[in-house]
Amino acid sequence: MRIEARLLPSSRAGCHTGTRERDSFWKMPNRRFADGEVVMGRWPGSVLYYEVQVTSYDDVSHLYTVKYKDGTELALKESDIRSQSAFKHRKSQSSSSSPSRRSSSRSRSRSPGRPAKGRRRSSSQSREHKDDKKKTISETSLAPLSLKPSENNTRRYNGEPDSTEKNDTSFVISEQKLKPDLEIARVLEQYSLRPRKEEKKKEEIYSEKKIFETKKVIEKASLKTIEKAPSKTKELEFGGRIGTFTLIFFLPATVLYLLLMCKQDDPSLMNFPPPLPALESLWEARVFGVFLLWFFLQALFYLLPIGKVVEGLPLSNGRKLQYRINGFYAFVLTAAAIGTLLYFQFELHYLYDHFLQFAVSAAAFSMVLSIYLYIRSLKAPEEELAPGGNSGYFVYDFFTGHELNPRIGSFDLKYFCELRPGLIGWVVINLAMLLAEMKIHNQSMPSLSMILVNSFQLLYVVDALWNEEAVLTTMDITHDGFGFMLAFGDLVWVPFVYSLQAFYLVGHPTAISWPVAAAITVLNGIGYYIFRSANSQKNSFRRNPADPKLAYLKSIPTATGKGLLVTGWWGFVRHPNYLGDIIMALAWSLPCGFNHILPYFYVIYFICLLVHREARDEHHCKQKYGLAWERYCQRVPYRIFPYIY
Ligand code: NDP
């Protein structure tokens, strides 16, 4: 079957030699369009056609799975698909009946997903589309596409030659709804002309790949209900079921181990295992009460109607969620609250004295939260599940997060936990450690090391809150579901492990000289500069690729319509923001001196985390952008560390 498909001449490729033509004459083609091919797909329930890319074909149901530019995937019948050339031909023959023309006249006023109420149709179109009247229509942010006649029918999305590289301002169309014909034509100009031979070879490769949608999609599609194809997670990360099961126990155990080690007079690795405390000493109801108070205070700040409301990136169904940006205000209010407590002689080093109990309270809370998240995710609609946490295996989905954006009303649980209780809590813990150091060692001033650690990490947290909007384009928000991994990470790992250096310094004072302090500060400054400018560059580009401030940057287009920056920081290495982050992590550990490796746990772990994260992101980007990503990798060969990795 696959061999036949390979031998069959495609009407568009049309360049096969005699033998193949004879073969094709006797064997009926079972599909007209090849995987990867860019064609025009009819939007269900309408007469509007959009550029789509064929991702797979099912021989049983005879349905093509196609991907629209906004990422929406639908299963379409062959009759709902036209080759670009046929489409253009029709358009030039009869402009009045061309669907594209209709589209173009409505491009600003109607989303293709909206019901086609009161729309005029020719009788032939009515006949052709009467089957679709009952189809479910999904709302998307796609704008109708009308194509300009073009002499060349072989333009395809794929790896782009250097000549297609544009400054981002010329690529505005790709990411936005607004698609005037002129701009569309301009973008089409950017798609490469694939040499015939290479194109054929590629089709052959594709036809050999078995990339089919799940049975469920096919069943649904054959019931003529066209909706977003539910995507099951097929490739399991973090060691799959066994790996995630292990991590659920390993992560809390690691936190406990680190904190116990840090409490030892000699926290050297040789001193393993640290003495285990009595179980009952790990839990105190009052401490748990303080933790709950903290969590709900932050929730209250989050709910305050201050700060702007912005839209997140489009979801797979085209919808955009709204987020209130008031993390920085929450931080200021928290600072005022802590200042008031200190003014009234509240002993903040209570946190230090009960540090382990706080960590256990936070861990217990994150576990309960994860269970709640998983239970509620079972009722979530398929389209609201996380692409990475929908494997059908309980342990895996529980760990990675089943639901992408769990919300109670407008309260977004993941977004809230990402930057508020844990991140702000980290700064408060650091401050408590600073005060504890002064108290325990009878100092009138904190040590220079403690000041550096506190200031560097304060800068990091304030920066994250000040640029809160940027979190909306990160993997955590756009890809990962909200489950144990993020709940534990946000509420336990970040505040209790990231504050390890400050905790260490309380029990292990380390004196550093001013020149050393200055050198470490410079290092932190360099890291911060790289981290901030790289993140801002990408975030601004994703938000508005036409931003005049980014006019000096170059990008290459991709099949999804989004561009990839190939100059600036993102042309230096493929994850410049990770590089900056790692440099900062080193600067946070250096003030602790070189007596023990324990305070360097953060930088070691962080390198592992970001190398693994980079690999995950790389994998996702390869899937998303295909050849364009490969081209980007050729152009920018190093992942994080220039000339090293
Ligand atoms: P990134 O912010 O690095 O985002 C990766 C995404 O950026 C890709 O999936 C892709 O998404 C887009 N992208 C990749 N290359 C390009 C390019 N050339 N041009 C334009 N867009 C591109 O991912 P993270 O969420 O991992 O990190 C965000 C920040 O958070 C980083 O600074 C990181 O260091 C930090 N971080 C901190 C942690 C901590 O514990 N302190 C933990 C994890 C991260 P698309 O194309 O879909 O937009």
Tab-separated table of C-alpha atoms and ligand atoms in Angstrom, residues 313 426 460 473-476 478 494 498 531 535 538 541-542 562-566 570-571 574-575 577-579 581 588 602 605-606 609-610 613 617 620-621 624-625 629 632, ligand 1:
chain	number	residue	atom	x	y	z
A	313	LEU	CA	-0.773	32.594	23.677
A	426	TRP	CA	11.859	32.210	48.620
A	460	TYR	CA	16.027	37.420	40.201
A	473	THR	CA	5.268	32.152	26.715
A	474	THR	CA	7.258	29.625	28.740
A	475	MET	CA	6.961	25.849	28.491
A	476	ASP	CA	5.435	25.634	31.944
A	478	THR	CA	2.112	26.654	27.178
A	494	VAL	CA	11.851	26.645	44.631
A	498	TYR	CA	16.788	27.615	46.073
A	531	PHE	CA	19.255	36.126	30.780
A	535	ASN	CA	14.166	36.477	27.352
A	538	LYS	CA	12.126	36.365	22.408
A	541	PHE	CA	9.247	38.886	19.162
A	542	ARG	CA	6.568	36.367	20.074
A	562	LYS	CA	5.717	31.698	13.652
A	563	GLY	CA	9.234	32.873	12.937
A	564	LEU	CA	12.491	31.771	14.550
A	565	LEU	CA	15.032	34.401	15.457
A	566	VAL	CA	18.408	33.672	13.915
A	570	TRP	CA	18.958	33.521	19.715
A	571	GLY	CA	21.538	33.458	16.956
A	574	ARG	CA	19.833	28.116	20.937
A	575	HIS	CA	19.066	28.794	24.583
A	577	ASN	CA	18.447	32.512	28.466
A	578	TYR	CA	19.591	29.223	30.021
A	579	LEU	CA	23.202	30.304	29.660
A	581	ASP	CA	20.575	31.636	34.207
A	588	TRP	CA	24.834	32.595	43.886
A	602	TYR	CA	21.853	24.422	43.079
A	605	TYR	CA	21.196	20.550	39.655
A	606	PHE	CA	20.337	23.595	37.562
A	609	LEU	CA	17.687	20.619	34.758
A	610	LEU	CA	18.325	23.060	31.940
A	613	ARG	CA	14.789	20.970	29.611
A	617	ASP	CA	12.234	21.849	24.179
A	620	HIS	CA	9.024	19.830	20.838
A	621	CYS	CA	10.428	22.443	18.477
A	624	LYS	CA	6.509	21.906	15.713
A	625	TYR	CA	8.802	23.369	13.102
A	629	TRP	CA	14.010	23.916	13.063
A	632	TYR	CA	17.873	26.844	12.629
B	1	NDP	P1	12.190	29.376	26.809
B	1	NDP	O1	11.738	30.689	27.336
B	1	NDP	O2	13.611	29.238	26.458
B	1	NDP	O3	11.291	29.058	25.564
B	1	NDP	C1	11.547	28.049	24.634
B	1	NDP	C2	10.650	28.358	23.477
B	1	NDP	O4	11.103	29.520	22.817
B	1	NDP	C3	10.620	27.302	22.400
B	1	NDP	O5	9.757	26.256	22.733
B	1	NDP	C4	10.082	28.098	21.243
B	1	NDP	O6	8.684	28.220	21.497
B	1	NDP	C5	10.739	29.454	21.443
B	1	NDP	N1	11.942	29.587	20.656
B	1	NDP	C6	13.000	28.744	20.605
B	1	NDP	N2	13.931	29.202	19.767
B	1	NDP	C7	13.457	30.357	19.274
B	1	NDP	C8	13.964	31.308	18.353
B	1	NDP	N3	15.149	31.155	17.761
B	1	NDP	N4	13.211	32.384	18.063
B	1	NDP	C9	12.011	32.548	18.658
B	1	NDP	N5	11.474	31.687	19.537
B	1	NDP	C10	12.196	30.608	19.842
B	1	NDP	O7	11.773	28.192	27.739
B	1	NDP	P2	11.624	27.951	29.255
B	1	NDP	O8	10.201	28.048	29.599
B	1	NDP	O9	12.311	26.670	29.505
B	1	NDP	O10	12.469	29.090	30.034
B	1	NDP	C11	12.020	30.390	30.357
B	1	NDP	C12	12.980	31.031	31.350
B	1	NDP	O11	12.804	30.439	32.620
B	1	NDP	C13	14.451	30.838	30.973
B	1	NDP	O12	15.146	32.026	31.221
B	1	NDP	C14	14.939	29.781	31.938
B	1	NDP	O13	16.295	29.951	32.226
B	1	NDP	C15	14.043	30.044	33.134
B	1	NDP	N6	13.839	28.855	33.918
B	1	NDP	C16	14.150	28.938	35.226
B	1	NDP	C17	13.967	27.855	36.033
B	1	NDP	C18	14.309	27.951	37.445
B	1	NDP	O14	14.015	27.016	38.161
B	1	NDP	N7	14.928	29.027	37.911
B	1	NDP	C19	13.411	26.597	35.529
B	1	NDP	C20	13.119	26.623	34.121
B	1	NDP	C21	13.325	27.713	33.367
B	1	NDP	P3	7.636	28.854	20.451
B	1	NDP	O15	8.297	28.859	19.142
B	1	NDP	O16	6.448	27.968	20.540
B	1	NDP	O17	7.354	30.222	20.965
